[in-house]
Coordinates of C-alpha atoms in Angstrom, one line a residue:
Chain A
M1 CA 92.9 103.8 143.9
D2 CA 95.4 105.1 141.7
K3 CA 97.5 102.1 141.3
L4 CA 94.3 100.0 140.4
Y5 CA 93.7 102.5 137.3
D6 CA 97.1 102.2 136.6
A7 CA 97.0 98.9 136.8
I8 CA 94.2 98.8 133.9
F9 CA 94.8 101.2 131.9
K10 CA 98.3 99.3 131.4
G11 CA 96.9 96.1 131.3
M12 CA 98.9 94.6 134.4
A13 CA 96.3 92.0 134.9
P14 CA 98.0 90.6 138.4
L15 CA 99.0 94.8 139.4
A16 CA 95.1 94.8 139.6
K17 CA 94.3 92.0 141.5
T18 CA 97.1 93.0 143.7
A19 CA 95.3 97.0 143.6
V20 CA 91.6 95.6 144.0
L21 CA 92.7 93.4 147.1
E22 CA 94.4 96.6 148.6
A23 CA 91.4 98.5 147.8
L24 CA 88.6 96.4 149.4
D25 CA 91.5 96.3 152.2
N26 CA 90.6 100.1 152.6
D27 CA 87.3 99.4 153.5
K28 CA 85.7 100.7 149.6
S29 CA 83.2 99.3 148.4
P30 CA 83.4 96.7 145.4
Q31 CA 80.9 99.1 143.6
D32 CA 83.0 102.3 144.4
I33 CA 86.1 100.7 143.4
I34 CA 84.1 100.2 140.2
D35 CA 82.6 103.2 139.4
E36 CA 86.0 105.5 140.5
S37 CA 88.8 103.3 139.3
M38 CA 88.1 101.1 136.7
I39 CA 85.7 102.1 134.6
P40 CA 87.2 105.7 134.2
A41 CA 90.8 103.6 133.3
M42 CA 88.6 101.1 130.6
E43 CA 87.1 105.1 129.0
A44 CA 90.8 106.6 128.8
I45 CA 92.1 103.2 127.3
G46 CA 89.1 103.5 124.9
Q47 CA 90.1 107.0 124.6
E48 CA 93.7 106.2 123.8
F49 CA 92.5 104.1 121.4
E50 CA 90.4 106.7 119.0
A51 CA 92.9 109.2 119.3
G52 CA 95.6 106.1 117.7
N53 CA 98.2 105.5 120.8
V54 CA 97.4 102.6 121.4
F55 CA 96.0 100.0 119.8
V56 CA 93.8 96.0 119.7
P57 CA 96.9 94.8 121.6
N58 CA 96.5 97.1 124.2
L59 CA 92.3 97.4 124.7
L60 CA 92.9 93.5 125.1
L61 CA 95.5 93.8 127.8
S62 CA 92.9 96.3 129.4
A63 CA 90.5 94.1 129.5
R64 CA 91.9 91.3 130.9
A65 CA 93.0 93.1 133.5
M66 CA 90.0 94.8 134.1
K67 CA 88.3 91.3 134.0
S68 CA 90.6 89.9 136.5
A69 CA 89.7 92.8 139.1
L70 CA 86.2 92.4 138.5
E71 CA 86.4 88.8 139.4
I72 CA 87.6 89.4 142.5
L73 CA 84.7 91.8 143.0
K74 CA 81.7 90.4 141.9
P75 CA 81.3 87.3 144.5
L76 CA 80.9 90.1 146.9
M77 CA 78.3 91.4 145.2
M78 CA 75.8 89.2 145.7
A79 CA 72.9 91.3 144.4
G80 CA 74.7 92.4 141.3
L81 CA 76.0 95.7 140.2
T82 CA 73.8 98.1 141.2
T83 CA 74.4 100.6 139.0
T84 CA 74.6 98.5 135.3
L85 CA 73.5 101.1 132.1
G86 CA 72.0 97.7 130.9
T87 CA 71.8 94.3 129.8
V88 CA 74.0 93.0 126.7
V89 CA 73.2 89.4 124.9
I90 CA 76.1 89.1 122.8
G91 CA 77.2 87.0 120.1
T92 CA 78.8 85.8 117.1
V93 CA 76.2 84.6 114.7
K94 CA 75.9 80.9 113.3
G95 CA 78.3 79.4 111.2
D96 CA 80.9 82.0 111.7
L97 CA 83.4 80.6 114.9
H98 CA 85.6 84.3 115.0
D99 CA 85.1 86.3 118.7
I100 CA 88.6 88.0 119.2
G101 CA 86.4 90.9 117.9
K102 CA 83.2 90.1 119.8
N103 CA 84.7 89.2 122.8
L104 CA 86.5 92.9 123.0
V105 CA 83.4 94.3 122.8
A106 CA 81.7 92.7 125.4
S107 CA 84.9 93.2 127.9
M108 CA 84.8 96.6 126.9
L109 CA 81.1 97.1 127.3
E110 CA 81.7 95.0 131.0
G111 CA 84.3 97.2 131.8
R112 CA 82.7 100.6 131.5
G113 CA 79.1 99.6 133.0
F114 CA 76.9 96.8 131.4
K115 CA 75.7 93.5 132.8
V116 CA 77.1 91.1 129.8
I117 CA 75.9 88.0 128.8
N118 CA 78.2 86.3 126.3
L119 CA 76.8 83.3 123.9
G120 CA 80.0 82.6 122.0
T121 CA 80.0 81.7 118.7
D122 CA 78.2 80.0 116.0
V123 CA 75.1 81.4 117.6
S124 CA 71.4 80.8 116.3
K125 CA 68.5 83.1 116.3
E126 CA 66.5 81.2 118.5
R127 CA 69.5 81.3 121.0
F128 CA 70.0 84.8 121.0
I129 CA 66.2 85.2 121.6
E130 CA 66.2 82.5 123.8
A131 CA 69.0 84.2 126.1
A132 CA 67.4 87.9 125.6
K133 CA 64.2 87.2 127.4
E134 CA 66.3 84.7 130.0
N135 CA 68.0 87.8 131.2
N136 CA 65.2 90.6 130.1
A137 CA 68.3 92.4 128.0
D138 CA 68.3 95.7 127.2
I139 CA 70.5 95.0 123.7
I140 CA 71.4 92.5 121.4
C141 CA 74.9 92.2 120.1
L142 CA 75.5 90.4 116.8
S143 CA 78.6 89.9 115.2
A144 CA 80.3 88.4 111.8
L145 CA 83.6 88.5 110.1
L146 CA 83.1 87.0 107.0
T147 CA 80.7 88.1 104.2
T148 CA 79.5 84.6 104.1
T149 CA 77.8 84.8 107.7
M150 CA 77.1 88.8 107.9
D151 CA 73.1 88.0 105.6
Y152 CA 72.1 85.6 109.2
M153 CA 72.1 89.0 110.8
K154 CA 69.4 89.9 109.0
E155 CA 67.6 86.3 109.9
I156 CA 68.0 87.2 113.6
V157 CA 66.7 90.8 113.3
D158 CA 63.5 89.7 111.7
A159 CA 62.9 87.0 114.3
V160 CA 63.6 89.4 117.1
R161 CA 61.2 91.6 115.4
A162 CA 58.6 89.0 114.3
D163 CA 58.9 87.3 118.3
G164 CA 57.5 91.1 119.4
L165 CA 60.7 92.0 121.3
D166 CA 61.5 95.4 122.5
I167 CA 65.1 95.4 122.3
K168 CA 67.7 97.0 120.8
I169 CA 69.8 95.0 118.2
M170 CA 74.0 96.0 117.6
V171 CA 75.9 95.1 114.6
G172 CA 79.7 95.0 114.3
G173 CA 82.4 93.1 112.2
A174 CA 84.9 93.7 109.7
P175 CA 82.8 93.4 106.2
L176 CA 79.8 95.5 107.8
T177 CA 78.7 99.4 107.4
Q178 CA 76.5 101.4 108.5
D179 CA 74.7 101.2 104.9
F180 CA 74.6 97.3 105.8
A181 CA 73.5 97.6 109.1
T182 CA 70.3 100.0 108.4
S183 CA 69.5 97.7 105.3
I184 CA 69.3 94.3 107.3
G185 CA 67.1 97.0 110.1
A186 CA 69.2 97.0 112.9
D187 CA 69.5 99.8 115.6
G188 CA 72.9 100.7 115.6
Y189 CA 76.3 100.0 114.0
S190 CA 80.0 100.7 115.7
S191 CA 83.2 99.5 113.7
N192 CA 85.2 99.4 116.6
A193 CA 85.1 98.0 120.1
N194 CA 85.5 101.5 121.9
E195 CA 83.1 103.2 120.1
A196 CA 80.5 99.9 120.4
V197 CA 80.1 101.4 123.8
V198 CA 79.1 104.5 123.0
V199 CA 76.8 103.4 120.7
A200 CA 75.0 100.8 123.2
K201 CA 74.5 103.7 125.8
K202 CA 73.1 105.7 122.9
L203 CA 70.6 102.9 122.0
L204 CA 69.6 103.3 125.5
S205 CA 69.3 106.9 126.7
Chain B
M1 CA 105.1 88.5 76.4
T2 CA 104.9 85.4 78.4
G3 CA 103.5 85.4 81.7
K4 CA 107.0 85.0 83.5
E5 CA 108.1 88.3 81.3
R6 CA 105.3 90.1 82.2
I7 CA 105.4 89.9 85.8
R8 CA 109.3 90.0 85.9
T9 CA 108.9 94.1 83.7
V10 CA 106.1 94.9 86.1
L11 CA 107.9 94.0 89.0
E12 CA 110.8 96.0 87.7
H13 CA 107.9 99.3 87.5
H14 CA 107.6 99.3 83.8
E15 CA 104.8 98.7 82.0
A16 CA 104.5 95.3 80.2
D17 CA 102.0 94.6 76.9
R18 CA 99.3 94.5 79.2
I19 CA 97.9 94.4 82.9
A20 CA 99.9 91.3 84.5
V21 CA 96.9 88.5 86.4
D22 CA 97.4 86.2 89.2
F23 CA 94.7 83.6 90.2
G24 CA 95.5 81.2 92.6
T25 CA 99.3 80.9 93.6
T26 CA 99.2 81.9 96.7
P27 CA 96.9 81.2 99.5
V28 CA 95.7 85.0 99.9
T29 CA 95.1 85.3 96.5
G30 CA 93.1 82.0 95.7
I31 CA 89.6 81.0 94.7
H32 CA 87.2 79.0 97.1
C33 CA 86.1 76.1 95.5
K34 CA 82.6 76.4 95.1
V35 CA 83.3 79.1 92.7
V36 CA 86.1 76.8 91.2
E37 CA 83.8 74.7 90.2
A38 CA 81.4 77.4 88.8
L39 CA 84.4 79.1 86.6
R40 CA 85.0 75.5 85.3
K41 CA 81.2 75.8 84.1
H42 CA 80.9 78.3 82.8
Y43 CA 83.8 78.0 80.4
G44 CA 82.7 75.1 79.2
L45 CA 86.1 72.7 80.7
D46 CA 86.2 69.0 82.2
D47 CA 83.5 68.7 84.3
H48 CA 85.6 67.2 87.4
P49 CA 85.5 67.7 91.0
V50 CA 87.6 70.7 92.2
Y51 CA 91.1 69.5 94.2
V52 CA 90.9 71.4 97.2
H53 CA 94.7 72.0 98.2
E54 CA 94.2 74.6 101.1
P55 CA 91.4 73.5 102.9
G56 CA 91.5 75.7 105.7
Q57 CA 90.2 78.4 103.4
M58 CA 88.7 75.9 101.1
L59 CA 90.5 76.7 97.5
G60 CA 90.4 75.3 95.2
Y61 CA 93.0 74.4 93.0
I62 CA 93.3 76.3 89.5
E63 CA 94.5 74.0 86.8
D64 CA 96.4 74.8 83.7
D65 CA 92.8 75.0 81.7
L66 CA 91.2 77.1 83.9
A67 CA 94.4 79.3 84.2
E68 CA 94.3 79.7 80.7
A69 CA 91.1 80.8 80.5
L70 CA 91.7 83.3 83.0
G71 CA 94.5 84.5 81.4
T72 CA 96.8 84.1 84.6
D73 CA 100.5 84.9 84.1
T74 CA 101.6 83.0 87.5
A75 CA 101.8 78.8 88.3
G76 CA 101.7 78.2 92.0
C77 CA 103.9 75.8 93.7
F78 CA 102.3 74.6 97.3
S79 CA 104.1 73.5 100.3
P80 CA 103.8 70.2 100.2
K81 CA 101.4 69.7 103.2
N82 CA 98.5 71.5 103.7
S83 CA 97.3 73.5 106.8
I84 CA 96.3 70.9 108.6
G85 CA 99.5 69.0 107.9
V86 CA 98.1 66.3 105.5
W87 CA 100.4 65.5 102.5
N88 CA 98.4 66.8 99.4
K89 CA 98.6 63.5 97.7
D90 CA 96.0 60.7 97.9
W91 CA 93.6 62.7 96.7
K92 CA 89.3 61.4 97.8
K93 CA 86.1 62.4 96.6
Y94 CA 83.9 64.0 99.5
R95 CA 80.5 65.9 99.6
M96 CA 81.0 69.2 101.5
P97 CA 77.8 70.1 103.3
W98 CA 76.3 72.4 100.6
G99 CA 76.5 69.6 98.3
Q100 CA 79.5 70.2 96.7
E101 CA 81.8 67.2 95.8
V102 CA 85.4 67.6 95.9
M103 CA 88.8 66.2 96.3
L104 CA 90.8 66.2 99.5
P105 CA 93.9 64.1 100.5
A106 CA 92.6 60.9 101.9
R107 CA 94.3 61.1 105.3
M108 CA 91.9 64.1 106.0
V109 CA 88.2 62.9 104.2
D110 CA 88.7 59.6 106.4
S111 CA 89.3 61.5 109.5
F112 CA 86.4 63.7 109.2
T113 CA 83.9 63.9 111.8
E114 CA 80.5 65.1 111.3
K115 CA 78.2 66.9 113.8
D116 CA 75.4 69.4 114.1
G117 CA 75.8 70.1 110.4
G118 CA 79.4 70.5 110.7
L119 CA 82.9 69.1 110.8
Y120 CA 85.0 68.3 112.2
S121 CA 89.5 67.8 110.9
Y122 CA 92.3 66.8 113.0
P123 CA 96.1 67.8 112.8
E124 CA 97.8 65.0 110.1
G125 CA 94.8 63.2 110.0
D126 CA 94.7 62.0 113.4
K127 CA 91.6 61.6 115.3
S128 CA 93.4 60.3 117.9
L129 CA 94.2 63.8 118.5
P130 CA 91.5 66.8 119.8
P131 CA 90.0 68.4 116.6
S132 CA 92.1 71.4 115.4
C133 CA 89.9 72.9 112.8
H134 CA 86.3 72.8 112.9
M135 CA 83.8 73.9 110.5
P136 CA 80.2 74.8 111.9
E137 CA 77.0 74.0 110.2
R138 CA 76.8 77.5 107.3
C139 CA 80.2 77.8 107.0
Y140 CA 82.0 77.5 104.2
F141 CA 85.7 77.3 106.1
F142 CA 87.7 75.4 108.2
D143 CA 88.6 77.7 111.3
S144 CA 91.5 76.9 113.6
I145 CA 90.1 75.7 117.2
E146 CA 92.3 77.4 119.7
R147 CA 94.2 74.9 122.0
Q148 CA 96.4 77.0 123.9
Q149 CA 97.3 74.4 126.7
G150 CA 96.5 76.2 130.3
E151 CA 97.5 79.5 130.9
I152 CA 100.8 81.2 130.3
D153 CA 103.5 80.9 133.0
D154 CA 105.7 83.9 131.4
D155 CA 109.0 82.7 134.0
N156 CA 108.7 79.9 132.3
L157 CA 108.1 80.7 128.5
N158 CA 110.6 78.9 126.1
V159 CA 110.7 80.0 123.2
E160 CA 111.2 76.7 121.4
D161 CA 107.6 75.9 122.2
N162 CA 106.8 78.5 119.5
L163 CA 109.5 76.6 117.6
Q164 CA 107.5 73.1 116.4
E165 CA 106.3 73.6 113.4
Y166 CA 110.1 75.4 112.4
G167 CA 113.2 73.0 111.7
E168 CA 115.7 72.0 109.1
I169 CA 114.6 71.8 105.4
D170 CA 114.3 67.3 104.9
D171 CA 115.6 65.9 101.4
E172 CA 112.1 64.7 100.6
T173 CA 110.9 68.3 100.9
L174 CA 113.8 70.0 98.6
S175 CA 112.8 67.0 96.5
Y176 CA 109.2 68.2 95.6
W177 CA 110.5 71.7 95.6
K178 CA 113.1 70.6 92.7
T179 CA 109.9 68.8 90.9
V180 CA 106.9 71.6 91.3
T181 CA 109.1 74.6 90.2
D182 CA 110.8 72.8 87.2
R183 CA 107.1 71.9 86.0
A184 CA 106.2 75.0 86.9
A185 CA 108.5 77.1 84.7
K186 CA 107.7 75.0 82.3
T187 CA 104.2 76.8 81.4
G188 CA 106.3 79.9 81.1
R189 CA 104.4 82.0 84.0
A190 CA 105.8 83.1 86.8
V191 CA 106.8 81.1 89.6
V192 CA 105.4 81.5 92.7
A193 CA 106.2 80.0 95.4
G194 CA 105.4 79.0 99.0
F195 CA 108.0 77.8 101.0
G196 CA 106.9 78.3 104.5
G197 CA 109.1 78.5 107.5
M198 CA 109.6 82.5 107.3
A199 CA 106.0 83.7 108.5
L200 CA 106.8 85.5 111.7
G201 CA 103.9 85.7 113.6
D202 CA 101.7 85.1 111.3
V203 CA 98.3 84.0 113.6
A204 CA 97.0 81.6 110.8
R205 CA 100.3 79.6 111.8
I206 CA 101.0 80.3 115.5
I207 CA 97.4 79.0 116.1
S208 CA 99.1 76.1 114.9
P209 CA 95.9 73.1 113.3
A210 CA 98.6 71.1 111.6
I211 CA 100.7 70.7 115.0
R212 CA 99.8 67.9 117.1
E213 CA 100.4 68.8 120.5
P214 CA 100.4 72.7 120.5
R215 CA 103.4 74.5 123.1
G216 CA 104.1 77.9 123.7
I217 CA 101.6 80.7 123.2
R218 CA 98.8 79.8 120.9
S219 CA 96.0 81.6 121.2
V220 CA 95.4 85.0 119.0
A221 CA 94.9 87.5 121.4
E222 CA 97.2 85.9 123.5
W223 CA 99.5 86.6 120.6
Y224 CA 98.4 90.1 120.0
M225 CA 98.8 90.7 123.7
S226 CA 102.5 89.6 123.8
T227 CA 103.2 92.2 120.8
V228 CA 103.0 94.7 123.8
C229 CA 103.9 92.5 126.9
R230 CA 106.3 90.2 126.0
P231 CA 108.6 92.1 123.3
D232 CA 111.8 90.0 124.2
Y233 CA 110.2 87.1 123.8
I234 CA 109.3 87.7 120.6
K235 CA 112.4 88.9 119.3
E236 CA 113.7 85.9 120.5
L237 CA 111.6 83.8 118.5
F238 CA 111.6 85.8 115.0
D239 CA 115.7 85.7 115.5
R240 CA 115.6 81.5 115.7
I241 CA 112.8 81.8 112.7
S242 CA 115.1 84.0 110.3
T243 CA 118.7 82.6 111.2
L244 CA 116.7 79.3 110.3
A245 CA 114.6 80.7 107.3
V246 CA 117.9 82.1 105.8
K247 CA 119.5 78.0 106.6
N248 CA 116.8 76.8 104.3
L249 CA 116.9 79.1 101.4
E250 CA 120.5 78.5 101.3
K251 CA 119.2 74.9 100.7
I252 CA 115.6 75.4 98.6
Y253 CA 118.3 77.7 96.2
S254 CA 120.6 75.3 95.9
V255 CA 117.5 73.0 94.4
V256 CA 115.5 75.3 92.8
G257 CA 117.9 77.8 91.6
D258 CA 116.0 81.3 89.5
N259 CA 113.5 79.0 88.8
V260 CA 111.3 80.7 90.9
D261 CA 110.1 84.4 90.4
V262 CA 108.2 84.9 93.3
V263 CA 108.4 83.8 97.4
Y264 CA 105.6 84.3 99.3
V265 CA 107.5 85.1 102.6
C266 CA 104.7 86.2 105.5
G267 CA 100.7 86.4 105.9
A268 CA 101.1 88.2 109.5
D269 CA 98.1 90.9 109.7
F270 CA 98.8 94.3 110.9
G271 CA 96.0 95.9 110.4
T272 CA 92.2 95.5 111.6
Q273 CA 89.5 97.3 109.2
T274 CA 89.9 100.5 110.8
S275 CA 93.0 100.7 112.5
Q276 CA 96.6 98.5 112.5
F277 CA 97.7 96.3 115.5
M278 CA 100.2 98.0 116.3
S279 CA 102.3 101.3 116.1
V280 CA 105.0 101.6 113.4
D281 CA 107.8 101.9 116.3
T282 CA 106.6 98.5 116.8
L283 CA 106.9 97.3 113.8
N284 CA 109.9 98.7 113.5
D285 CA 111.3 96.9 116.8
L286 CA 109.9 93.9 116.7
Y287 CA 109.7 92.3 113.1
V288 CA 111.4 94.6 110.6
P289 CA 115.1 93.5 111.0
Y290 CA 113.7 90.3 111.3
Y291 CA 112.3 90.7 107.9
K292 CA 115.4 92.6 106.9
R293 CA 117.6 89.3 107.3
M294 CA 115.2 87.5 104.8
N295 CA 114.9 89.2 102.5
D296 CA 118.2 90.6 102.4
W297 CA 119.2 87.3 101.5
I298 CA 116.9 86.5 99.3
H299 CA 118.0 89.8 97.5
Q300 CA 121.7 89.7 97.6
N301 CA 121.1 86.0 96.4
T302 CA 118.7 84.7 94.0
T303 CA 116.7 87.1 92.0
W304 CA 114.0 86.1 93.8
N305 CA 111.1 89.2 94.6
T306 CA 109.5 89.2 97.9
F307 CA 105.8 89.0 99.0
K308 CA 103.9 90.2 101.9
H309 CA 100.6 89.4 102.4
C310 CA 99.1 91.7 105.1
C311 CA 95.0 93.0 105.8
G312 CA 93.9 95.6 106.6
A313 CA 94.7 99.5 107.5
I314 CA 98.2 99.7 107.3
Y315 CA 98.8 102.6 105.3
P316 CA 101.0 104.1 107.9
L317 CA 103.2 100.9 108.4
M318 CA 103.5 101.1 104.5
D319 CA 106.9 102.7 104.7
S320 CA 108.6 100.2 107.4
L321 CA 107.1 97.0 105.1
I322 CA 109.4 98.4 101.9
N323 CA 112.0 99.3 104.5
A324 CA 112.2 95.5 105.7
G325 CA 112.5 94.7 102.0
F326 CA 109.3 93.1 100.5
D327 CA 109.3 94.0 96.6
I328 CA 105.2 93.2 97.1
I329 CA 102.4 94.0 99.4
N330 CA 98.9 91.8 99.3
P331 CA 95.8 92.1 99.5
V332 CA 96.1 96.6 100.0
Q333 CA 92.7 96.2 101.0
I334 CA 91.1 99.2 99.4
A335 CA 87.9 99.3 102.1
A336 CA 90.1 99.4 105.3
K337 CA 91.0 103.0 106.1
D338 CA 93.3 105.3 104.5
M339 CA 93.7 102.8 101.8
D340 CA 92.8 105.2 99.0
P341 CA 93.9 103.2 96.1
Q342 CA 95.5 106.8 94.4
R343 CA 97.3 107.7 97.5
L344 CA 98.6 104.2 98.2
K345 CA 99.8 104.5 94.3
D346 CA 101.3 108.0 94.2
E347 CA 103.0 107.6 97.7
F348 CA 104.2 103.9 97.3
G349 CA 103.7 102.5 93.8
D350 CA 107.3 103.3 92.7
R351 CA 108.9 101.4 95.5
V352 CA 106.6 98.1 95.9
T353 CA 104.8 96.2 93.7
F354 CA 100.9 96.2 94.5
W355 CA 99.9 92.3 94.1
G356 CA 95.7 92.7 95.0
G357 CA 93.5 95.6 95.5
G358 CA 91.6 94.8 91.8
V359 CA 87.8 94.7 93.5
D360 CA 86.5 95.2 97.0
T361 CA 85.7 91.8 98.2
Q362 CA 83.5 93.0 101.2
K363 CA 81.3 94.7 99.5
T364 CA 81.2 95.1 95.5
L365 CA 82.4 91.7 94.8
P366 CA 79.7 89.4 96.5
F367 CA 76.6 92.0 97.2
G368 CA 77.5 94.3 94.1
T369 CA 76.0 94.1 90.6
P370 CA 78.3 92.3 87.6
A371 CA 78.0 96.2 86.0
Q372 CA 79.5 98.0 89.3
V373 CA 82.7 95.6 89.5
R374 CA 82.5 96.7 85.7
D375 CA 83.3 100.0 86.9
E376 CA 85.5 98.9 89.7
V377 CA 88.0 97.0 88.2
L378 CA 87.8 99.6 85.6
K379 CA 89.1 102.3 87.9
L380 CA 91.4 100.2 90.1
C381 CA 93.4 98.7 87.2
E382 CA 93.9 102.1 86.0
I383 CA 94.7 103.7 89.0
F384 CA 97.5 101.2 90.6
S385 CA 98.8 99.6 86.5
K386 CA 100.6 103.1 85.7
D387 CA 103.9 103.1 85.2
G388 CA 104.3 98.4 86.2
G389 CA 104.5 97.8 89.5
F390 CA 100.6 95.9 89.6
V391 CA 99.3 92.7 90.1
Y392 CA 96.0 92.2 88.9
N393 CA 94.3 90.5 91.9
T394 CA 91.2 91.2 94.1
V395 CA 91.3 91.9 97.2
H396 CA 92.2 89.1 98.9
N397 CA 90.6 85.2 97.8
I398 CA 87.5 85.2 96.3
Q399 CA 84.8 83.6 98.9
A400 CA 82.3 80.9 98.4
N401 CA 79.0 82.9 97.8
V402 CA 80.1 85.4 95.6
P403 CA 77.6 85.0 92.4
V404 CA 79.9 83.4 89.4
E405 CA 78.3 86.3 87.3
N406 CA 79.9 89.1 89.1
V407 CA 83.7 86.5 88.6
V408 CA 82.5 86.7 85.3
A409 CA 81.5 90.1 84.9
L410 CA 85.5 90.6 87.0
M411 CA 87.3 88.4 83.8
D412 CA 85.3 90.3 81.1
T413 CA 86.4 93.2 81.8
L414 CA 90.0 92.1 83.1
K415 CA 89.8 90.7 79.4
E416 CA 88.7 94.0 78.1
I417 CA 91.3 96.2 79.2
R418 CA 94.1 93.3 78.4
S419 CA 93.0 93.2 75.1

């Protein structure tokens, strides 16, 4: 199992695929593989990022390795992940096509045990609400890179509240701050992908 | 002092008669066409549609009358082709989705596809190809569309594929540079030129909206990952680019000579809002030797100063960038982590010129009050301008949603300081 942990930590997708197949051959259940190797590896790389020892490219590589392993496991788990921490609907807001940060947050959340519905970019408030309802989501995550699109986040927060949805809203993106998040009525803010997981866990605790 | 003398003086780390100022001479010190139009109106200048020379960011051309009104000390010389590879000529009027009429090259305008309230544009304006840029509804910019061709096959990666957009400069382009630099030099302002061909790993180039059929590594995320998992490929690529760049620089220098004061070398960003994209060791290993090759040639053979744009929290990388031979750092993103203006000035101010950092464009300029803009401009000018080594510009381009009263407050404060 250490082989899978290492492959994800070091961001080596082909090795992660081999390692997960070996783990299955050794009669490990998909859920145990996720809980014992994959989530700890993603937690470890996240901690290294927080400590300033690795950088965004390393997170991207680990996220990709994790996803490649997860793709093998998902079809084997017909009932889905039995121990998800919660369901997250995530997207970059309308008028904004930037998605590297948003995708990284999505991967980090998925890699740490959340079910993630990624709506892509240029997402309208109506689409966020529709997807949150369809998936019975616990959190909506909004991303924006541009100062010209961050204001749309307030429109989304207002629309979600007006709809009466009982759901937490997290926001993130380069020009955002905690003050901005508070001012638009968001429940959570994070300045990077690793912190987003911590915030999401806290919001659902 | 003329603008040229003022810029030269501060680049030599002496205080000039007043603070040196740049607006609009590079793709990263510009003003969105919407704000350019508002400024032209504010200063009572001739009422005509703004020329957009860089459609990716919809940057408006700062004509001489506006440059005069803004007190700019610089004159920009831009690449003859815009970001989608269309020559900036044969201008045609076009009404943008937000209602503003602008001038864009006819070849680009004629190929636009309007869809869902937004616009698509095509490499070289050729509609037979898939679109390379998209401006969605409610957006004020053209974002590049990733056109990575399938999964990357590491066993067959060929560095030639990532050299598609680089090549030996042709006579037509050389003649263009001679004409535009001659004209710019006659303004008496410092000439800032973006010759191109020197970018190392700038994701705006990697994603390649101008290339008809991109090959190699063309995804932004894939490029960032490659800095970790494909270092040899990157070194080979940078070796080829920097060697070719020096060859082209020799030819360019032979026609433009010392008319040029500042040359824009590279716009690769090494910082996010809260951290850098790589360690100091990785920057020193992958990038610095090749930057040094180009900067050294420039310093040994010309009187040009070298300009490096690099967004984000790059405090830990500053020493390496200076050691790579850059004279100028931009945009000086003071709102990013550890980018405290006083600390930057104290630690690096005698070795590099800060070109930017004059007001925060993520919060104060778009969302602050005119009084807050004024206070910040006063404070930052006091810090950065001491003993020269500072050219006033905002942190990156002035964006579309900035209230014109805030830009006017900025300009009025600058006038007050400079009078």
